[in-house]
XYZ file of C-alpha atoms in Angstrom:
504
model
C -11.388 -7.264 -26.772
C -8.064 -7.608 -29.093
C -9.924 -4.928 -31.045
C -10.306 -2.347 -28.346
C -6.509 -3.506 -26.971
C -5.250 -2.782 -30.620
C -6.996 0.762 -30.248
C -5.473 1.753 -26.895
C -2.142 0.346 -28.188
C -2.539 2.738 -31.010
C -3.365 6.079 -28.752
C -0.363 4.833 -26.412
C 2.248 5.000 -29.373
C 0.469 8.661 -30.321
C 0.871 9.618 -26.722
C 4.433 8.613 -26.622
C 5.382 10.814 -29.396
C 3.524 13.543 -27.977
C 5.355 13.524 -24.838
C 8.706 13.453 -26.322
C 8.030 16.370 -28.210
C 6.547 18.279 -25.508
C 9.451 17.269 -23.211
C 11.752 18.613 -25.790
C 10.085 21.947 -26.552
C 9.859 22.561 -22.814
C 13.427 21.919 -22.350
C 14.402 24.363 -25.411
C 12.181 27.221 -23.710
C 13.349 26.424 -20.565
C 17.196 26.961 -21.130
C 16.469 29.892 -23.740
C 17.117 33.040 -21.536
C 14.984 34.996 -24.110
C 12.116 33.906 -23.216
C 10.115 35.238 -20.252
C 8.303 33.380 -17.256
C 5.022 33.069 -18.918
C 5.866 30.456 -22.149
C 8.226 28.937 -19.824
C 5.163 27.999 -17.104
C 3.072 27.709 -20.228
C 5.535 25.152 -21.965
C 5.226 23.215 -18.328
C 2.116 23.031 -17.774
C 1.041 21.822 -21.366
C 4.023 18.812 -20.413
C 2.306 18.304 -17.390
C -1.252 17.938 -18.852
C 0.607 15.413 -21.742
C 2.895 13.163 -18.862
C -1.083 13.086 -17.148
C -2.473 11.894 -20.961
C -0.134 9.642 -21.365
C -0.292 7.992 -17.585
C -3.828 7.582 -17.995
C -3.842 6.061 -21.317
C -1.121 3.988 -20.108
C -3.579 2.717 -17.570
C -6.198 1.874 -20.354
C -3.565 -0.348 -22.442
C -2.826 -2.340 -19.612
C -6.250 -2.873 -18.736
C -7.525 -3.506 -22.312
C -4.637 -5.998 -22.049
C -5.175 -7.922 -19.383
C -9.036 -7.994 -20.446
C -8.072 -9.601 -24.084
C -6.074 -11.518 -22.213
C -9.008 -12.855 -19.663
C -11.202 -13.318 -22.445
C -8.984 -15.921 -24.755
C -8.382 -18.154 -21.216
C -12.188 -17.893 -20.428
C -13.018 -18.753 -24.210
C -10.841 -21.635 -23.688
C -11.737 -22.711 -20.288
C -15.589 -22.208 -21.460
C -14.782 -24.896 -24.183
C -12.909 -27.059 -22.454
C -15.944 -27.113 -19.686
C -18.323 -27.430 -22.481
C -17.118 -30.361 -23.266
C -16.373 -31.734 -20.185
C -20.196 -31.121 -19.636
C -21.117 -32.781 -22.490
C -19.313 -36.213 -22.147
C -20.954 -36.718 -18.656
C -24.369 -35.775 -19.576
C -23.876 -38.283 -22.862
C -22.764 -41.314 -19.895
C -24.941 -40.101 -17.835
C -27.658 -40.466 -20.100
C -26.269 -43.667 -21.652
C -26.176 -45.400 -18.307
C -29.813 -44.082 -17.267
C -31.284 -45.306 -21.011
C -29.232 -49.175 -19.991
C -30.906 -49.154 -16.660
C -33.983 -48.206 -17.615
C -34.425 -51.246 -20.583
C -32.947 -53.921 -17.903
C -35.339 -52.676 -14.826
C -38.027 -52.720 -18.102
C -37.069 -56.207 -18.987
C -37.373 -57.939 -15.636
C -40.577 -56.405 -14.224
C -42.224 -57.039 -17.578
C -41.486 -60.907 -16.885
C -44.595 -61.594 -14.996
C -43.718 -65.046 -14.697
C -41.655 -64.276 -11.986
C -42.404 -64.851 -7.899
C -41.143 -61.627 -6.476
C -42.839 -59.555 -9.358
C -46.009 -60.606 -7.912
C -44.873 -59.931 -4.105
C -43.673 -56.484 -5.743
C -47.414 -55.791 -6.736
C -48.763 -57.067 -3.319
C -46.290 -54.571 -1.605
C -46.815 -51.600 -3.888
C -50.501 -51.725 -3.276
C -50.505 -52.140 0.237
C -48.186 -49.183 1.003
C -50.230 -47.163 -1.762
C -53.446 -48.033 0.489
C -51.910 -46.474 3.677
C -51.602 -43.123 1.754
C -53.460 -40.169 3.003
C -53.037 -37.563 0.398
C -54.684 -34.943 2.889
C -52.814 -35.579 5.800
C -49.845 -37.336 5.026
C -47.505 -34.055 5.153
C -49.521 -32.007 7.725
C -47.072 -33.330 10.567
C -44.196 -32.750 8.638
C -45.594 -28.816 7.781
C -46.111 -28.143 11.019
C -42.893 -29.218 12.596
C -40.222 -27.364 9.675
C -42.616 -24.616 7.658
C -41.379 -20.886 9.273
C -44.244 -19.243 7.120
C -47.350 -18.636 8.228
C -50.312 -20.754 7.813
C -52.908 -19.368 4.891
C -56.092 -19.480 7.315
C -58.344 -18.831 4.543
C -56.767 -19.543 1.234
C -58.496 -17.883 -1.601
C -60.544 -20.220 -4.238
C -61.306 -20.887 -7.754
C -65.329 -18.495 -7.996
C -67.129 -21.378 -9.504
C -69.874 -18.838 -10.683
C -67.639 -18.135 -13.582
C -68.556 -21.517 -14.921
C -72.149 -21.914 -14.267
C -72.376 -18.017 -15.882
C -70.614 -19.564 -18.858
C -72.646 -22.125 -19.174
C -69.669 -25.067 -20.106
C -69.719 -28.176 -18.644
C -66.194 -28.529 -20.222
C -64.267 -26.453 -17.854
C -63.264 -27.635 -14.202
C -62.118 -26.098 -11.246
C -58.432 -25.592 -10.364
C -57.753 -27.646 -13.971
C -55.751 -26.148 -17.189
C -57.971 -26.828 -19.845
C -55.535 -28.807 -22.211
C -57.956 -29.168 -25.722
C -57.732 -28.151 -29.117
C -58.836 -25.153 -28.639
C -55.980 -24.484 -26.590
C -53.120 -26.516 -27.644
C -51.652 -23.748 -29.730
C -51.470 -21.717 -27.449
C -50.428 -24.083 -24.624
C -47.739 -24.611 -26.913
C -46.835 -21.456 -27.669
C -46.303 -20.208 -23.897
C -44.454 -23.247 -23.402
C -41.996 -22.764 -26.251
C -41.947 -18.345 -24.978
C -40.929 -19.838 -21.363
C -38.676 -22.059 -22.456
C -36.825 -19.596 -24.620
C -37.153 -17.306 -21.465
C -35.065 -19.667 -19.464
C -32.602 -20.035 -21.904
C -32.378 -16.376 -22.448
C -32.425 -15.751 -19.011
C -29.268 -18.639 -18.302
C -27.251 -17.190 -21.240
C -27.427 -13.554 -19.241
C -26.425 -15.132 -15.998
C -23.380 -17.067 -17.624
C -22.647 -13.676 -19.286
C -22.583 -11.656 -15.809
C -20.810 -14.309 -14.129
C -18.055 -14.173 -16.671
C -18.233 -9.959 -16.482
C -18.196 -10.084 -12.560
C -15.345 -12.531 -12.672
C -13.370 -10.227 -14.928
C -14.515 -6.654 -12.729
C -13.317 -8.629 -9.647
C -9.925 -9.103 -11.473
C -10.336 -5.227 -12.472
C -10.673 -4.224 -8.968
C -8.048 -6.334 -7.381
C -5.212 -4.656 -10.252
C -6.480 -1.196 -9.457
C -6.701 -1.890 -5.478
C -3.316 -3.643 -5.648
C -1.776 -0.844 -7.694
C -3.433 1.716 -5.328
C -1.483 -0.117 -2.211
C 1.666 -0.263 -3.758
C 1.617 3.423 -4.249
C 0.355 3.721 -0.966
C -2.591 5.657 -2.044
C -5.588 6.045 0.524
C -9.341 7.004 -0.361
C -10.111 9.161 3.149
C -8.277 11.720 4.447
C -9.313 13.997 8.053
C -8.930 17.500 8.307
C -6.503 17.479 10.354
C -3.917 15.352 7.994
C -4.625 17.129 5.108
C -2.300 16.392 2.656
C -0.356 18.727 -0.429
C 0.315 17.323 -2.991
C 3.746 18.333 -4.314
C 3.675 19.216 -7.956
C 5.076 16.327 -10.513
C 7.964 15.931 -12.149
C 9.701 15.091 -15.358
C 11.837 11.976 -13.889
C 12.382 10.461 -10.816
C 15.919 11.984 -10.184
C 15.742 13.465 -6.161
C 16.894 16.416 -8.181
C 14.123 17.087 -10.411
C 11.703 17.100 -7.152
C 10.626 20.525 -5.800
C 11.083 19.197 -2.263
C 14.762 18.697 -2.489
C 17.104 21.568 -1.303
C 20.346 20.255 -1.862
C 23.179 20.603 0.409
C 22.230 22.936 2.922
C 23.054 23.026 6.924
C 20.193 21.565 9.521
C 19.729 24.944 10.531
C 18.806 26.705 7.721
C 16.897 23.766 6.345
C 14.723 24.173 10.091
C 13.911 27.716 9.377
C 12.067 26.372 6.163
C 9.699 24.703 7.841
C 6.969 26.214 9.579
C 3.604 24.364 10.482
C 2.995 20.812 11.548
C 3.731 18.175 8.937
C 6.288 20.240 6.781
C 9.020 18.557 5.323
C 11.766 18.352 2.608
C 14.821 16.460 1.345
C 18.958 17.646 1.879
C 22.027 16.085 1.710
C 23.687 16.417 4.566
C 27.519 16.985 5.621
C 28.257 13.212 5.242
C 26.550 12.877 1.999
C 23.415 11.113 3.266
C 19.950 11.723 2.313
C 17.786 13.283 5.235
C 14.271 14.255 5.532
C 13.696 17.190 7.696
C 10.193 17.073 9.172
C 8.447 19.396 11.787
C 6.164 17.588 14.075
C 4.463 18.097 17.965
C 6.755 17.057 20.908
C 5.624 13.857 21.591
C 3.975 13.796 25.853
C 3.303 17.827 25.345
C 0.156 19.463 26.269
C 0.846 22.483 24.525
C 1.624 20.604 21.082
C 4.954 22.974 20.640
C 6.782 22.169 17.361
C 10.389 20.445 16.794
C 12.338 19.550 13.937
C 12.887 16.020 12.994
C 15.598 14.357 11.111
C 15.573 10.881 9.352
C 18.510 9.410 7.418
C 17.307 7.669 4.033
C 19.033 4.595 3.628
C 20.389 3.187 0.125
C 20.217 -0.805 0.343
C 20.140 -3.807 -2.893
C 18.984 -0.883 -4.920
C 16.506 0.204 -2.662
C 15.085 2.944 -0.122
C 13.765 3.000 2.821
C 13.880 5.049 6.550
C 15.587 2.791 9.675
C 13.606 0.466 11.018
C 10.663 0.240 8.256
C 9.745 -2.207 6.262
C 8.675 0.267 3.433
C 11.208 0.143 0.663
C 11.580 1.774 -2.877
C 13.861 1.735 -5.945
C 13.932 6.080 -5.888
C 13.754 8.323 -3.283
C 10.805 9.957 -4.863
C 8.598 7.284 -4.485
C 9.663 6.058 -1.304
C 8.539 10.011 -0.357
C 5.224 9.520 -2.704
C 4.707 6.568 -0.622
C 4.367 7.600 2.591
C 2.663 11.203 1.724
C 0.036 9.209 0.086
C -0.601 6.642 2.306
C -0.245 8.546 5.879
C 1.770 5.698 6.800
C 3.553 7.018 10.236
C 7.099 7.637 10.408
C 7.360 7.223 14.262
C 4.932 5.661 16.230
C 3.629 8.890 17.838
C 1.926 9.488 14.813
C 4.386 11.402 13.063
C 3.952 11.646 9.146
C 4.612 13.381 5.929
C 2.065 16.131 5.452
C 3.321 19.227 3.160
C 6.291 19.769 1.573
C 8.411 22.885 1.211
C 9.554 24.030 -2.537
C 13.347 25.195 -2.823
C 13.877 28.435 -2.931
C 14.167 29.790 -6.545
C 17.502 30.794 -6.547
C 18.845 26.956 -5.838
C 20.679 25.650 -8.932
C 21.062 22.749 -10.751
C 24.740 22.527 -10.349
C 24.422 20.430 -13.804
C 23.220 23.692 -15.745
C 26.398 25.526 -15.189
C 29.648 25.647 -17.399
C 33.122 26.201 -15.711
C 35.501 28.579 -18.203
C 38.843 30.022 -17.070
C 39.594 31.036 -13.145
C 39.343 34.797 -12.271
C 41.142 34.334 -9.019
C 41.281 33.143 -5.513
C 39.982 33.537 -1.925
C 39.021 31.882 1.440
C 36.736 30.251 0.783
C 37.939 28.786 -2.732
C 38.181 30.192 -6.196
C 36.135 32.451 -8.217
C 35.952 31.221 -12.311
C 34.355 32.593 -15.521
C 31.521 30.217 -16.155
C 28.435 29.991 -18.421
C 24.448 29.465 -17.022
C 21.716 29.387 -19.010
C 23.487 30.802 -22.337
C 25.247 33.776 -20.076
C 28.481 34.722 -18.218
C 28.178 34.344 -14.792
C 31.164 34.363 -12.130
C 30.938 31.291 -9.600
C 32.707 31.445 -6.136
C 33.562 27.201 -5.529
C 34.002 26.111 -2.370
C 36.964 24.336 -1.783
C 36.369 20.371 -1.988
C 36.522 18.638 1.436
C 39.616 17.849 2.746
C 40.101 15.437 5.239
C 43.260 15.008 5.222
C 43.959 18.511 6.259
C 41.055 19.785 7.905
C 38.548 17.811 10.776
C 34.897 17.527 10.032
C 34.092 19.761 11.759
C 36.119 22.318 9.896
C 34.851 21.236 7.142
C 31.389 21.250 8.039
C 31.592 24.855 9.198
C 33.289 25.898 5.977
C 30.412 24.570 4.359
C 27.940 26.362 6.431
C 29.695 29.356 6.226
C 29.720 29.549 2.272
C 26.229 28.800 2.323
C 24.599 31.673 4.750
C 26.972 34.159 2.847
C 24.589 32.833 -0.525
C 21.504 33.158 1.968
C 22.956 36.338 3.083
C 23.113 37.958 -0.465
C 19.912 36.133 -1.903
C 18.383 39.536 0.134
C 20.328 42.012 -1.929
C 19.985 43.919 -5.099
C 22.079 47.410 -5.566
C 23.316 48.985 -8.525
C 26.877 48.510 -6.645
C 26.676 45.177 -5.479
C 27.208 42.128 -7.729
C 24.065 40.910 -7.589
C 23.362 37.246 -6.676
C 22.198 34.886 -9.310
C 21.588 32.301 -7.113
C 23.890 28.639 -5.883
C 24.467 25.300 -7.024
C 23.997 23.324 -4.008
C 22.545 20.303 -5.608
C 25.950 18.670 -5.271
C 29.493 19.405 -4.606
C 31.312 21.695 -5.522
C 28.888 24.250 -4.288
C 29.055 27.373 -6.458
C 27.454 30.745 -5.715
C 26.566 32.350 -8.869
C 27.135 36.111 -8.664
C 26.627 39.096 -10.905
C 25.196 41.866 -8.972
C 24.020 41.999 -5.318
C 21.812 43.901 -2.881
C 22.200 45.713 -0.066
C 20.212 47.126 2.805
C 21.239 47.509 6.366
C 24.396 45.426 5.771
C 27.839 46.747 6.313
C 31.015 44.881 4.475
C 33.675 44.608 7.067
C 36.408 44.332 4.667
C 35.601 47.044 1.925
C 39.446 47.185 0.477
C 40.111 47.691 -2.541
C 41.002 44.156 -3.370
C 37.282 43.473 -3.008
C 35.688 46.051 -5.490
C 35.059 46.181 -8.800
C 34.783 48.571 -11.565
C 32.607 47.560 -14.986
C 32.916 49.369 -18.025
C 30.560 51.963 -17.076
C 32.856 52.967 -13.772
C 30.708 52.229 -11.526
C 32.204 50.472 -8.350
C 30.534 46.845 -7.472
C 31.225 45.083 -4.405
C 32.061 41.452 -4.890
C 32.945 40.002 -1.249
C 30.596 39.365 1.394
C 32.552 36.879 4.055
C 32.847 39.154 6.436
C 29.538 40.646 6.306
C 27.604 41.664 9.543
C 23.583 42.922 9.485
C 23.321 45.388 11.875
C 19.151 45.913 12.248
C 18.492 42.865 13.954
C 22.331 42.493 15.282
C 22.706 39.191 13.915
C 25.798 37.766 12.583
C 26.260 35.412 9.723
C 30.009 34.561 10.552
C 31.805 34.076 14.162
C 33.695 36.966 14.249
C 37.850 36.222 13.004
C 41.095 36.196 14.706
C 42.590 38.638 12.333
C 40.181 41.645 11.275
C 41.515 44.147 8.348
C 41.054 47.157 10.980
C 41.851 49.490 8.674
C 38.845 49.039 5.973
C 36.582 48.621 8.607
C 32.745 50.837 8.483
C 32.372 53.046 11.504
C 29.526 51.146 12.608
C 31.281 48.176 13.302
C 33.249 49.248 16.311
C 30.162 50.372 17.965
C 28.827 46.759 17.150
């Protein structure tokens, strides 16, 4: 055992080093921008298949540890038992020899009156034996088996054809022609028993240690709420796995973004993902049946993580975790309900691509200012980029619910121009909503049935090649489906104004 633990200690430390330098290559590919898609899913994937390595080989040391482990306390409580065992049988044995010589002593003494009443006695109950009988009462009344009718007996032709008159019936025939091998089975069933006690002590020790096995794995399955079945109907994704347990490493989180537009993500029964909400709480967005509805229409659900001692958990449960993630792992893996009309994590949505770590960008020098907020130089991913920042949250000045439509505001306009790509449009990189300050990242932008309301000059640009860009969609209206992204404003620059928009 301390040999096979020093072996998976070994791969462990191997494994180690592997992922570290797999974690590290796939972060130097992944923030090169000259390398394509394909190494970068290829660097991922071959971290993926060494964090998978190194979990399961995890899983082997500790079990290799708690089994060396198991087998020095056995060794020891074997010994200790052993001799245990053997002082009894020695007083046992001691005490047995001391009564045997006095009981010897006084019923050899002849001499005495009782010994001879003891004889009398013994041979009158011995006379009122029956050997044939004496039990047939007692048979009858407790045996459950049936009785042999016909029993089958010794053919005592054998003999007479033999011709021996040294042979009997039913009788071993204990001589010396036979000792040997009398002996000889003896000795082969007597080594068969030990042989045969040896295995049974041997599988009693390996049951009690599989036992111990299975109650680590089924206790470790529990915590992580893992379940072996799973219906049809509750089939459950998977989401994929991530390098750490930051909430911002997990596909399923999209940031900062309104209730509405984090609704329009999800789409069947069982959908779900993670936001931060106006207030700065965690929320998991679910879509689930209406509970007491026959036609099992959809709504959106919202539930508020709560942060407590270092821990999460939803109101009202008694499920708590030290990370959001596996407070999340929890419950998709174990079905576990979140309300008691059965609703319960079932898929989860992946963030759009062009959500940003707001981490991976670099704030330079400020190009200028708007309504929103400013607009600076800043670096992503090794290149210039120019970031609109939303103004931070001002309380003071502005009610919550200002500020909460501010916010929502800044966000559809990044919605808005994630749709866009035109050779004179900045185009849209993507936004940092991960946190705040929320950033859209801009360098050119698309555009398709979208008019800009306020097409001055002031919001145009001109790159080196002379070609025009526009940079400002706040006031932006898409005309196809007549939908609006902003309430209209009090004040309207009339004069830059598209045709279209006054038949609108």
């Amino acid at each position: 055992a301390h040999n096979d633990l020093f072996e998976a200690q070994s791969k462990y430390s191997e494994q180690a080093h592997a992922m570290t330098t797999a974690t590290l290559k796939f972060r130097s590919i992944i923030t090169n921008p000259k390398h394509s898609d394909e190494p970068k899913q290829q660097a991922k994937q071959k971290c993926h298949d060494v964090k998978k390595e190194l979990h399961r080989i995890h899983n082997e040391y500790i079990l290799k540890l708690k089994e060396a482990n198991f087998a020095d306390e056995q060794y020891v409580k074997s010994l200790k038992n052993f001799l245990v065992y053997h002082e009894d049988a020695q007083r046992i044995l001691n005490n047995s020899w001391k009564k045997t010589l006095v009981t010897l002593a006084d019923y050899t003494d002849s001499t005495r009156a009782d010994y001879k009443a003891i004889i009398s006695e013994s041979h009158r109950i011995a006379d009122t034996v029956e050997p044939k009988s004496c039990y047939f009462d007692f048979c009858i009344k407790n045996s459950s088996a049936k009785r042999v009718i016909k029993p089958e007996n010794f053919n005592d032709t054998l003999i007479k054809t033999a011709g021996v008159d040294d042979l009997h019936e039913n009788r071993i025939a204990a001589d010396i022609l036979t000792v040997e091998d009398l002996n000889n089975s003896s000795y082969a069933i007597h080594k068969d028993i030990f042989v045969h006690e040896q295995k049974i002590g041997n599988l009693q020790t390996k049951s009690g240690w599989q036992r111990e096995v299975r109650f680590l794995l089924e206790e470790a399955l529990r915590e992580s709420g893992f379940v072996d079945a799973q219906t049809p109907d509750d089939c459950v994704t998977f989401p994929p796995i991530g390098l750490t347990n930051k909430l911002e490493d997990q596909p399923y989180f999209h940031g900062i973004i309104p209730r509405a537009d984090a609704i329009n993500e999800l789409k069947n029964k069982g959908d779900f993902l993670v936001r931060n909400n106006e207030q700065s709480q965690c929320v998991l967005s679910i879509l689930w049946t209406r509970s007491n509805d026959p036609t099992d229409s959809l709504e959106d659900r919202h539930f508020v993580i709560n942060f407590n001692d270092n821990r999460y958990s939803f109101s009202n449960a008694n499920v708590s975790k030290p990370s959001v993630k596996e407070l999340i792992d929890y419950y998709l893996h174990s079905k576990e309900q979140l309300k008691t009309d059965g609703t319960k994590l079932l898929r989860p949505v992946e963030r759009p691509g062009f959500i940003i770590d707001n981490d991976e960008i670099s704030r330079r020098d400020t190009l200028g200012t708007g309504n929103f907020g400013e607009v600076m130089k800043a670096e992503y991913r090794n290149r210039n980029v120019a970031v609109k920042i939303l103004h931070a949250p001002s309380v003071q000045f502005k009610s919550r619910k200002q500020i909460q439509e501010e916010r929502s505001k800044f966000i559809r306009e990044a919605l808005m121009l994630s749709k866009y790509d035109h050779k004179n449009i900045v185009k849209f990189i993507g936004i940092a909503a991960m946190k705040d300050p929320i950033m859209i990242v801009m360098e050119l932008v698309e555009i398709e049935v979208c008019v800009c309301s306020d097409l001055a000059a002031r919001n145009c640009l001109v790159d080196k090649g002379e070609n025009v860009k526009v940079a400002d969609f706040g006031l932006s209206r898409c005309l196809e489906n007549n939908e609006e992204y902003f309430p209209p404003l009090k004040e309207m620059p009339v004069r830059w104004w598209a045709p279209e928009l006054f038949s609108h």
